[in-house]
GROMACS .gro file of N, CA and C in nm:
model
  510
    1MET      N    1  10.027   9.744  11.985
    1MET     CA    2   9.987   9.813  11.865
    1MET      C    3   9.909   9.937  11.910
    2HIS      N    4   9.959  10.052  11.876
    2HIS     CA    5   9.895  10.177  11.917
    2HIS      C    6   9.867  10.263  11.795
    3LEU      N    7   9.739  10.290  11.775
    3LEU     CA    8   9.698  10.379  11.667
    3LEU      C    9   9.623  10.496  11.729
    4ASP      N   10   9.677  10.613  11.714
    4ASP     CA   11   9.612  10.734  11.763
    4ASP      C   12   9.524  10.788  11.651
    5ARG      N   13   9.394  10.790  11.676
    5ARG     CA   14   9.299  10.833  11.572
    5ARG      C   15   9.323  10.978  11.529
    6ARG      N   16   9.363  11.063  11.622
    6ARG     CA   17   9.390  11.203  11.585
    6ARG      C   18   9.508  11.212  11.489
    7LEU      N   19   9.610  11.132  11.514
    7LEU     CA   20   9.725  11.133  11.424
    7LEU      C   21   9.689  11.071  11.289
    8LEU      N   22   9.606  10.968  11.290
    8LEU     CA   23   9.564  10.907  11.164
    8LEU      C   24   9.486  11.006  11.078
    9ARG      N   25   9.405  11.090  11.142
    9ARG     CA   26   9.332  11.192  11.065
    9ARG      C   27   9.430  11.292  11.002
   10GLN      N   28   9.539  11.318  11.070
   10GLN     CA   29   9.640  11.411  11.016
   10GLN      C   30   9.710  11.353  10.895
   11ALA      N   31   9.707  11.221  10.880
   11ALA     CA   32   9.778  11.156  10.770
   11ALA      C   33   9.702  11.167  10.638
   12GLY      N   34   9.583  11.224  10.640
   12GLY     CA   35   9.500  11.234  10.520
   12GLY      C   36   9.570  11.288  10.398
   13PRO      N   37   9.637  11.404  10.405
   13PRO     CA   38   9.702  11.458  10.286
   13PRO      C   39   9.817  11.372  10.233
   14ALA      N   40   9.868  11.285  10.318
   14ALA     CA   41   9.982  11.201  10.278
   14ALA      C   42   9.937  11.057  10.252
   15ARG      N   43   9.807  11.037  10.238
   15ARG     CA   44   9.755  10.900  10.227
   15ARG      C   45   9.815  10.825  10.109
   16TRP      N   46   9.836  10.892   9.994
   16TRP     CA   47   9.889  10.822   9.876
   16TRP      C   48  10.036  10.786   9.894
   17ASP      N   49  10.111  10.877   9.957
   17ASP     CA   50  10.252  10.845   9.985
   17ASP      C   51  10.263  10.728  10.082
   18LEU      N   52  10.184  10.732  10.189
   18LEU     CA   53  10.192  10.626  10.289
   18LEU      C   54  10.136  10.494  10.233
   19THR      N   55  10.034  10.502  10.151
   19THR     CA   56   9.982  10.381  10.085
   19THR      C   57  10.088  10.323   9.992
   20GLY      N   58  10.156  10.409   9.918
   20GLY     CA   59  10.265  10.363   9.831
   20GLY      C   60  10.377  10.298   9.910
   21ALA      N   61  10.408  10.356  10.027
   21ALA     CA   62  10.512  10.297  10.112
   21ALA      C   63  10.472  10.158  10.158
   22VAL      N   64  10.346  10.141  10.192
   22VAL     CA   65  10.298  10.009  10.235
   22VAL      C   66  10.301   9.911  10.118
   23LEU      N   67  10.251   9.953  10.003
   23LEU     CA   68  10.244   9.863   9.888
   23LEU      C   69  10.382   9.822   9.838
   24THR      N   70  10.477   9.915   9.838
   24THR     CA   71  10.613   9.877   9.796
   24THR      C   72  10.676   9.782   9.897
   25GLY      N   73  10.642   9.799  10.025
   25GLY     CA   74  10.690   9.704  10.126
   25GLY      C   75  10.631   9.567  10.107
   26VAL      N   76  10.503   9.563  10.074
   26VAL     CA   77  10.438   9.434  10.047
   26VAL      C   78  10.497   9.371   9.921
   27ALA      N   79  10.525   9.453   9.820
   27ALA     CA   80  10.588   9.401   9.698
   27ALA      C   81  10.726   9.343   9.730
   28ALA      N   82  10.802   9.413   9.814
   28ALA     CA   83  10.933   9.360   9.855
   28ALA      C   84  10.916   9.229   9.930
   29GLY      N   85  10.813   9.219  10.014
   29GLY     CA   86  10.785   9.093  10.083
   29GLY      C   87  10.749   8.983   9.985
   30GLY      N   88  10.672   9.018   9.882
   30GLY     CA   89  10.638   8.920   9.779
   30GLY      C   90  10.760   8.872   9.703
   31ILE      N   91  10.853   8.964   9.680
   31ILE     CA   92  10.978   8.925   9.612
   31ILE      C   93  11.060   8.832   9.700
   32VAL      N   94  11.062   8.858   9.831
   32VAL     CA   95  11.135   8.769   9.923
   32VAL      C   96  11.073   8.629   9.920
   33VAL      N   97  10.941   8.622   9.921
   33VAL     CA   98  10.874   8.492   9.914
   33VAL      C   99  10.909   8.422   9.782
   34THR      N  100  10.908   8.497   9.674
   34THR     CA  101  10.943   8.440   9.544
   34THR      C  102  11.088   8.392   9.542
   35GLN      N  103  11.178   8.470   9.599
   35GLN     CA  104  11.318   8.428   9.604
   35GLN      C  105  11.336   8.303   9.690
   36ALA      N  106  11.260   8.294   9.799
   36ALA     CA  107  11.268   8.174   9.882
   36ALA      C  108  11.220   8.052   9.803
   37PHE      N  109  11.114   8.071   9.725
   37PHE     CA  110  11.066   7.961   9.640
   37PHE      C  111  11.172   7.921   9.539
   38ILE      N  112  11.237   8.022   9.479
   38ILE     CA  113  11.340   7.994   9.378
   38ILE      C  114  11.457   7.917   9.440
   39ILE      N  115  11.499   7.959   9.559
   39ILE     CA  116  11.610   7.889   9.626
   39ILE      C  117  11.569   7.745   9.656
   40SER      N  118  11.446   7.727   9.704
   40SER     CA  119  11.404   7.590   9.732
   40SER      C  120  11.396   7.506   9.605
   41ARG      N  121  11.356   7.568   9.498
   41ARG     CA  122  11.350   7.498   9.369
   41ARG      C  123  11.489   7.459   9.320
   42ILE      N  124  11.584   7.551   9.332
   42ILE     CA  125  11.723   7.523   9.292
   42ILE      C  126  11.780   7.408   9.376
   43ILE      N  127  11.761   7.417   9.508
   43ILE     CA  128  11.813   7.312   9.596
   43ILE      C  129  11.749   7.178   9.564
   44SER      N  130  11.619   7.179   9.544
   44SER     CA  131  11.549   7.055   9.511
   44SER      C  132  11.598   6.996   9.379
   45ASP      N  133  11.611   7.081   9.279
   45ASP     CA  134  11.654   7.031   9.147
   45ASP      C  135  11.798   6.979   9.151
   46VAL      N  136  11.887   7.049   9.217
   46VAL     CA  137  12.029   7.010   9.216
   46VAL      C  138  12.055   6.892   9.310
   47PHE      N  139  12.007   6.901   9.433
   47PHE     CA  140  12.044   6.799   9.531
   47PHE      C  141  11.951   6.679   9.534
   48LEU      N  142  11.825   6.699   9.502
   48LEU     CA  143  11.732   6.586   9.510
   48LEU      C  144  11.705   6.523   9.374
   49SER      N  145  11.707   6.604   9.270
   49SER     CA  146  11.678   6.551   9.136
   49SER      C  147  11.803   6.526   9.054
   50GLY      N  148  11.919   6.563   9.106
   50GLY     CA  149  12.045   6.533   9.039
   50GLY      C  150  12.074   6.619   8.917
   51ARG      N  151  12.010   6.732   8.904
   51ARG     CA  152  12.039   6.820   8.790
   51ARG      C  153  12.166   6.899   8.817
   52ASP      N  154  12.228   6.946   8.709
   52ASP     CA  155  12.349   7.028   8.728
   52ASP      C  156  12.311   7.177   8.722
   53LEU      N  157  12.409   7.260   8.747
   53LEU     CA  158  12.385   7.405   8.754
   53LEU      C  159  12.334   7.462   8.622
   54ALA      N  160  12.374   7.404   8.512
   54ALA     CA  161  12.325   7.453   8.382
   54ALA      C  162  12.174   7.436   8.370
   55ASP      N  163  12.121   7.331   8.433
   55ASP     CA  164  11.977   7.307   8.427
   55ASP      C  165  11.898   7.411   8.508
   56VAL      N  166  11.961   7.466   8.609
   56VAL     CA  167  11.890   7.562   8.695
   56VAL      C  168  11.938   7.705   8.672
   57ALA      N  169  12.010   7.727   8.563
   57ALA     CA  170  12.063   7.861   8.535
   57ALA      C  171  11.952   7.965   8.524
   58GLY      N  172  11.839   7.927   8.467
   58GLY     CA  173  11.726   8.021   8.455
   58GLY      C  174  11.675   8.064   8.590
   59TRP      N  175  11.666   7.969   8.684
   59TRP     CA  176  11.622   8.004   8.819
   59TRP      C  177  11.723   8.096   8.888
   60ILE      N  178  11.851   8.066   8.869
   60ILE     CA  179  11.955   8.150   8.929
   60ILE      C  180  11.950   8.290   8.871
   61TRP      N  181  11.932   8.298   8.741
   61TRP     CA  182  11.922   8.428   8.674
   61TRP      C  183  11.802   8.506   8.729
   62LEU      N  184  11.687   8.440   8.742
   62LEU     CA  185  11.566   8.505   8.793
   62LEU      C  186  11.588   8.554   8.936
   63PHE      N  187  11.653   8.473   9.017
   63PHE     CA  188  11.684   8.514   9.154
   63PHE      C  189  11.768   8.641   9.155
   64CYS      N  190  11.868   8.645   9.069
   64CYS     CA  191  11.958   8.762   9.062
   64CYS      C  192  11.886   8.886   9.010
   65VAL      N  193  11.792   8.868   8.919
   65VAL     CA  194  11.715   8.981   8.866
   65VAL      C  195  11.622   9.037   8.974
   66LEU      N  196  11.569   8.951   9.057
   66LEU     CA  197  11.475   8.995   9.160
   66LEU      C  198  11.544   9.073   9.273
   67ALA      N  199  11.672   9.049   9.296
   67ALA     CA  200  11.743   9.118   9.405
   67ALA      C  201  11.740   9.270   9.389
   68PRO      N  202  11.778   9.326   9.273
   68PRO     CA  203  11.769   9.472   9.260
   68PRO      C  204  11.624   9.522   9.259
   69CYS      N  205  11.531   9.439   9.214
   69CYS     CA  206  11.390   9.478   9.218
   69CYS      C  207  11.345   9.495   9.363
   70ARG      N  208  11.387   9.401   9.447
   70ARG     CA  209  11.353   9.412   9.589
   70ARG      C  210  11.417   9.535   9.651
   71ALA      N  211  11.542   9.560   9.617
   71ALA     CA  212  11.610   9.679   9.668
   71ALA      C  213  11.540   9.807   9.624
   72ALA      N  214  11.495   9.809   9.499
   72ALA     CA  215  11.423   9.926   9.447
   72ALA      C  216  11.291   9.946   9.520
   73CYS      N  217  11.220   9.839   9.549
   73CYS     CA  218  11.095   9.850   9.624
   73CYS      C  219  11.119   9.905   9.764
   74ILE      N  220  11.223   9.855   9.829
   74ILE     CA  221  11.254   9.903   9.964
   74ILE      C  222  11.292  10.051   9.960
   75TRP      N  223  11.376  10.089   9.864
   75TRP     CA  224  11.417  10.228   9.851
   75TRP      C  225  11.297  10.318   9.824
   76LEU      N  226  11.214  10.280   9.728
   76LEU     CA  227  11.097  10.361   9.695
   76LEU      C  228  11.002  10.372   9.813
   77GLY      N  229  10.986  10.264   9.886
   77GLY     CA  230  10.901  10.267  10.005
   77GLY      C  231  10.952  10.365  10.109
   78GLU      N  232  11.083  10.367  10.129
   78GLU     CA  233  11.143  10.461  10.224
   78GLU      C  234  11.123  10.606  10.178
   79VAL      N  235  11.143  10.629  10.049
   79VAL     CA  236  11.125  10.764   9.995
   79VAL      C  237  10.980  10.809  10.013
   80LEU      N  238  10.885  10.724   9.978
   80LEU     CA  239  10.744  10.760   9.990
   80LEU      C  240  10.704  10.781  10.136
   81ALA      N  241  10.752  10.696  10.225
   81ALA     CA  242  10.719  10.711  10.367
   81ALA      C  243  10.776  10.841  10.421
   82GLN      N  244  10.899  10.874  10.383
   82GLN     CA  245  10.960  10.999  10.431
   82GLN      C  246  10.886  11.119  10.375
   83ARG      N  247  10.848  11.112  10.248
   83ARG     CA  248  10.775  11.223  10.188
   83ARG      C  249  10.638  11.240  10.254
   84GLY      N  250  10.572  11.129  10.282
   84GLY     CA  251  10.443  11.135  10.351
   84GLY      C  252  10.457  11.196  10.490
   85ALA      N  253  10.559  11.154  10.563
   85ALA     CA  254  10.582  11.209  10.697
   85ALA      C  255  10.611  11.359  10.689
   86SER      N  256  10.685  11.401  10.589
   86SER     CA  257  10.715  11.544  10.573
   86SER      C  258  10.589  11.624  10.546
   87VAL      N  259  10.500  11.570  10.464
   87VAL     CA  260  10.374  11.639  10.435
   87VAL      C  261  10.292  11.655  10.563
   88VAL      N  262  10.284  11.549  10.642
   88VAL     CA  263  10.207  11.555  10.766
   88VAL      C  264  10.269  11.656  10.863
   89LYS      N  265  10.400  11.652  10.875
   89LYS     CA  266  10.467  11.743  10.969
   89LYS      C  267  10.449  11.888  10.927
   90CYS      N  268  10.461  11.918  10.799
   90CYS     CA  269  10.441  12.055  10.751
   90CYS      C  270  10.299  12.102  10.780
   91ARG      N  271  10.204  12.015  10.756
   91ARG     CA  272  10.065  12.052  10.782
   91ARG      C  273  10.042  12.077  10.930
   92LEU      N  274  10.097  11.992  11.016
   92LEU     CA  275  10.082  12.010  11.160
   92LEU      C  276  10.146  12.140  11.207
   93ARG      N  277  10.265  12.168  11.156
   93ARG     CA  278  10.332  12.294  11.192
   93ARG      C  279  10.246  12.414  11.151
   94ASP      N  280  10.192  12.408  11.030
   94ASP     CA  281  10.106  12.517  10.983
   94ASP      C  282   9.983  12.534  11.072
   95GLU      N  283   9.923  12.423  11.112
   95GLU     CA  284   9.805  12.430  11.197
   95GLU      C  285   9.838  12.490  11.334
   96VAL      N  286   9.947  12.445  11.393
   96VAL     CA  287   9.987  12.497  11.525
   96VAL      C  288  10.020  12.645  11.515
   97LEU      N  289  10.094  12.682  11.411
   97LEU     CA  290  10.130  12.822  11.392
   97LEU      C  291  10.006  12.909  11.368
   98SER      N  292   9.912  12.861  11.290
   98SER     CA  293   9.787  12.935  11.266
   98SER      C  294   9.709  12.951  11.395
   99HIS      N  295   9.707  12.846  11.473
   99HIS     CA  296   9.636  12.853  11.601
   99HIS      C  297   9.700  12.956  11.694
  100LEU      N  298   9.831  12.951  11.703
  100LEU     CA  299   9.902  13.048  11.789
  100LEU      C  300   9.884  13.190  11.738
  101THR      N  301   9.887  13.207  11.608
  101THR     CA  302   9.867  13.340  11.549
  101THR      C  303   9.725  13.389  11.578
  102GLY      N  304   9.628  13.297  11.571
  102GLY     CA  305   9.489  13.332  11.600
  102GLY      C  306   9.468  13.372  11.745
  103LEU      N  307   9.549  13.316  11.834
  103LEU     CA  308   9.536  13.354  11.976
  103LEU      C  309   9.585  13.496  12.002
  104GLY      N  310   9.674  13.542  11.917
  104GLY     CA  311   9.720  13.681  11.924
  104GLY      C  312   9.839  13.702  12.015
  105PRO      N  313   9.896  13.822  12.005
  105PRO     CA  314  10.017  13.852  12.081
  105PRO      C  315   9.993  13.861  12.231
  106ALA      N  316   9.873  13.897  12.273
  106ALA     CA  317   9.846  13.907  12.416
  106ALA      C  318   9.860  13.770  12.482
  107TYR      N  319   9.811  13.669  12.417
  107TYR     CA  320   9.823  13.533  12.470
  107TYR      C  321   9.969  13.488  12.470
  108LEU      N  322  10.036  13.515  12.361
  108LEU     CA  323  10.175  13.471  12.349
  108LEU      C  324  10.266  13.540  12.449
  109ARG      N  325  10.232  13.662  12.489
  109ARG     CA  326  10.314  13.735  12.585
  109ARG      C  327  10.310  13.666  12.722
  110ARG      N  328  10.200  13.599  12.753
  110ARG     CA  329  10.187  13.532  12.883
  110ARG      C  330  10.250  13.394  12.884
  111GLU      N  331  10.283  13.341  12.770
  111GLU     CA  332  10.337  13.206  12.761
  111GLU      C  333  10.490  13.208  12.749
  112ARG      N  334  10.548  13.094  12.776
  112ARG     CA  335  10.693  13.078  12.760
  112ARG      C  336  10.720  13.047  12.614
  113THR      N  337  10.785  13.138  12.546
  113THR     CA  338  10.806  13.121  12.403
  113THR      C  339  10.899  13.005  12.372
  114GLY      N  340  10.991  12.975  12.461
  114GLY     CA  341  11.081  12.861  12.440
  114GLY      C  342  11.006  12.730  12.436
  115GLU      N  343  10.909  12.715  12.525
  115GLU     CA  344  10.828  12.592  12.527
  115GLU      C  345  10.740  12.582  12.403
  116LEU      N  346  10.685  12.696  12.362
  116LEU     CA  347  10.602  12.696  12.242
  116LEU      C  348  10.685  12.662  12.119
  117THR      N  349  10.805  12.717  12.113
  117THR     CA  350  10.893  12.688  12.000
  117THR      C  351  10.934  12.541  12.000
  118ALA      N  352  10.965  12.489  12.119
  118ALA     CA  353  11.002  12.347  12.129
  118ALA      C  354  10.887  12.258  12.085
  119ALA      N  355  10.765  12.292  12.124
  119ALA     CA  356  10.649  12.213  12.083
  119ALA      C  357  10.630  12.222  11.932
  120LEU      N  358  10.651  12.341  11.878
  120LEU     CA  359  10.630  12.360  11.735
  120LEU      C  360  10.735  12.287  11.652
  121VAL      N  361  10.859  12.289  11.698
  121VAL     CA  362  10.967  12.229  11.621
  121VAL      C  363  10.991  12.084  11.663
  122ASP      N  364  11.031  12.063  11.787
  122ASP     CA  365  11.068  11.930  11.832
  122ASP      C  366  10.948  11.836  11.844
  123GLY      N  367  10.838  11.887  11.895
  123GLY     CA  368  10.720  11.803  11.912
  123GLY      C  369  10.669  11.748  11.780
  124VAL      N  370  10.664  11.832  11.681
  124VAL     CA  371  10.618  11.788  11.549
  124VAL      C  372  10.723  11.698  11.484
  125GLU      N  373  10.849  11.731  11.501
  125GLU     CA  374  10.957  11.651  11.441
  125GLU      C  375  10.960  11.509  11.499
  126ASP      N  376  10.919  11.496  11.626
  126ASP     CA  377  10.918  11.364  11.688
  126ASP      C  378  10.816  11.270  11.625
  127LEU      N  379  10.723  11.325  11.549
  127LEU     CA  380  10.623  11.242  11.481
  127LEU      C  381  10.677  11.177  11.354
  128ASP      N  382  10.797  11.213  11.314
  128ASP     CA  383  10.855  11.160  11.191
  128ASP      C  384  10.859  11.008  11.192
  129ALA      N  385  10.910  10.949  11.299
  129ALA     CA  386  10.923  10.803  11.305
  129ALA      C  387  10.786  10.736  11.304
  130TYR      N  388  10.687  10.799  11.364
  130TYR     CA  389  10.553  10.740  11.366
  130TYR      C  390  10.497  10.727  11.225
  131PHE      N  391  10.509  10.834  11.147
  131PHE     CA  392  10.450  10.834  11.013
  131PHE      C  393  10.539  10.767  10.908
  132SER      N  394  10.669  10.778  10.922
  132SER     CA  395  10.757  10.723  10.818
  132SER      C  396  10.797  10.578  10.842
  133GLN      N  397  10.790  10.532  10.967
  133GLN     CA  398  10.834  10.396  10.996
  133GLN      C  399  10.725  10.312  11.061
  134TYR      N  400  10.674  10.358  11.175
  134TYR     CA  401  10.582  10.276  11.254
  134TYR      C  402  10.453  10.244  11.178
  135LEU      N  403  10.386  10.345  11.129
  135LEU     CA  404  10.256  10.324  11.064
  135LEU      C  405  10.266  10.235  10.940
  136PRO      N  406  10.359  10.264  10.846
  136PRO     CA  407  10.370  10.172  10.731
  136PRO      C  408  10.410  10.030  10.771
  137GLN      N  409  10.501  10.018  10.868
  137GLN     CA  410  10.547   9.885  10.909
  137GLN      C  411  10.435   9.807  10.978
  138LEU      N  412  10.351   9.876  11.053
  138LEU     CA  413  10.240   9.811  11.119
  138LEU      C  414  10.146   9.746  11.016
  139ILE      N  415  10.115   9.818  10.911
  139ILE     CA  416  10.025   9.766  10.809
  139ILE      C  417  10.094   9.654  10.730
  140ARG      N  418  10.224   9.672  10.701
  140ARG     CA  419  10.297   9.565  10.633
  140ARG      C  420  10.301   9.438  10.717
  141ALA      N  421  10.314   9.456  10.849
  141ALA     CA  422  10.319   9.340  10.939
  141ALA      C  423  10.188   9.262  10.939
  142LEU      N  424  10.081   9.327  10.899
  142LEU     CA  425   9.953   9.258  10.886
  142LEU      C  426   9.937   9.193  10.749
  143LEU      N  427   9.988   9.257  10.645
  143LEU     CA  428   9.965   9.210  10.509
  143LEU      C  429  10.064   9.102  10.462
  144ILE      N  430  10.191   9.116  10.498
  144ILE     CA  431  10.292   9.022  10.447
  144ILE      C  432  10.269   8.879  10.496
  145PRO      N  433  10.233   8.857  10.623
  145PRO     CA  434  10.202   8.717  10.661
  145PRO      C  435  10.085   8.659  10.581
  146CYS      N  436   9.987   8.742  10.546
  146CYS     CA  437   9.877   8.695  10.462
  146CYS      C  438   9.929   8.655  10.323
  147LEU      N  439  10.024   8.733  10.273
  147LEU     CA  440  10.086   8.702  10.144
  147LEU      C  441  10.161   8.569  10.151
  148VAL      N  442  10.236   8.549  10.257
  148VAL     CA  443  10.309   8.423  10.275
  148VAL      C  444  10.211   8.307  10.284
  149LEU      N  445  10.105   8.326  10.360
  149LEU     CA  446  10.004   8.221  10.374
  149LEU      C  447   9.938   8.189  10.240
  150ALA      N  448   9.908   8.292  10.163
  150ALA     CA  449   9.846   8.271  10.032
  150ALA      C  450   9.939   8.193   9.939
  151PHE      N  451  10.068   8.207   9.957
  151PHE     CA  452  10.164   8.134   9.874
  151PHE      C  453  10.183   7.991   9.925
  152VAL      N  454  10.191   7.975  10.057
  152VAL     CA  455  10.223   7.844  10.114
  152VAL      C  456  10.102   7.750  10.112
  153LEU      N  457   9.984   7.801  10.143
  153LEU     CA  458   9.867   7.716  10.158
  153LEU      C  459   9.838   7.628  10.036
  154PRO      N  460   9.841   7.681   9.913
  154PRO     CA  461   9.816   7.593   9.799
  154PRO      C  462   9.927   7.490   9.776
  155LEU      N  463  10.051   7.524   9.816
  155LEU     CA  464  10.162   7.432   9.794
  155LEU      C  465  10.167   7.320   9.897
  156ASP      N  466  10.137   7.354  10.022
  156ASP     CA  467  10.145   7.256  10.130
  156ASP      C  468  10.039   7.292  10.234
  157THR      N  469   9.927   7.222  10.229
  157THR     CA  470   9.814   7.254  10.315
  157THR      C  471   9.850   7.240  10.463
  158LEU      N  472   9.924   7.137  10.500
  158LEU     CA  473   9.960   7.116  10.640
  158LEU      C  474  10.045   7.233  10.692
  159SER      N  475  10.143   7.276  10.613
  159SER     CA  476  10.224   7.390  10.655
  159SER      C  477  10.139   7.516  10.666
  160GLY      N  478  10.045   7.534  10.575
  160GLY     CA  479   9.955   7.648  10.581
  160GLY      C  480   9.871   7.648  10.708
  161VAL      N  481   9.821   7.531  10.745
  161VAL     CA  482   9.743   7.519  10.868
  161VAL      C  483   9.830   7.549  10.990
  162VAL      N  484   9.953   7.501  10.989
  162VAL     CA  485  10.047   7.531  11.099
  162VAL      C  486  10.069   7.682  11.108
  163LEU      N  487  10.085   7.747  10.995
  163LEU     CA  488  10.101   7.893  10.996
  163LEU      C  489   9.979   7.963  11.054
  164ILE      N  490   9.861   7.918  11.014
  164ILE     CA  491   9.738   7.979  11.064
  164ILE      C  492   9.724   7.962  11.215
  165VAL      N  493   9.759   7.842  11.265
  165VAL     CA  494   9.746   7.815  11.407
  165VAL      C  495   9.850   7.891  11.488
  166THR      N  496   9.972   7.899  11.437
  166THR     CA  497  10.079   7.961  11.516
  166THR      C  498  10.087   8.113  11.499
  167ALA      N  499  10.025   8.169  11.396
  167ALA     CA  500  10.033   8.313  11.373
  167ALA      C  501   9.981   8.395  11.490
  168PRO      N  502   9.866   8.361  11.550
  168PRO     CA  503   9.821   8.441  11.665
  168PRO      C  504   9.916   8.433  11.784
  169ILE      N  505   9.986   8.322  11.798
  169ILE     CA  506  10.081   8.307  11.908
  169ILE      C  507  10.200   8.399  11.888
  170ILE      N  508  10.243   8.411  11.764
  170ILE     CA  509  10.359   8.495  11.732
  170ILE      C  510  10.320   8.640  11.751
   0.00000   0.00000   0.00000
């Protein structure tokens, strides 16, 4: 797990987009947990309690309704993460360009313009994956297991304890 504090400070203007990306990811995780509960409920009702499909039609319907909701959360999270990364990259490009402009033409004449251009374009562009994928996923990876634990622990204490004990190992 690598968090660069300088890069995190650059994420300030995109904090709401990146927070939205994390929250929609957590919501999608919550929907997955809910769908897993629904599937277990359907299986339990049909195979263990002897109910027929008509008895569990409401659960099946709810499962089907949640699928596009989960897809929408994932899509919105991707859009917000990409927008946040774009904001950060634009700001970084502006800062680098302002700095180079402040140094003046005399400084730029002594430097290799190709390397400066590569740093300005490619170097900043390489940060896209960090802000749009890595950072939101890192926070989701911390929050979603807590969500799963909060759901499982009240239903089955022993399973919750097993999750707590094995989580640091994973």
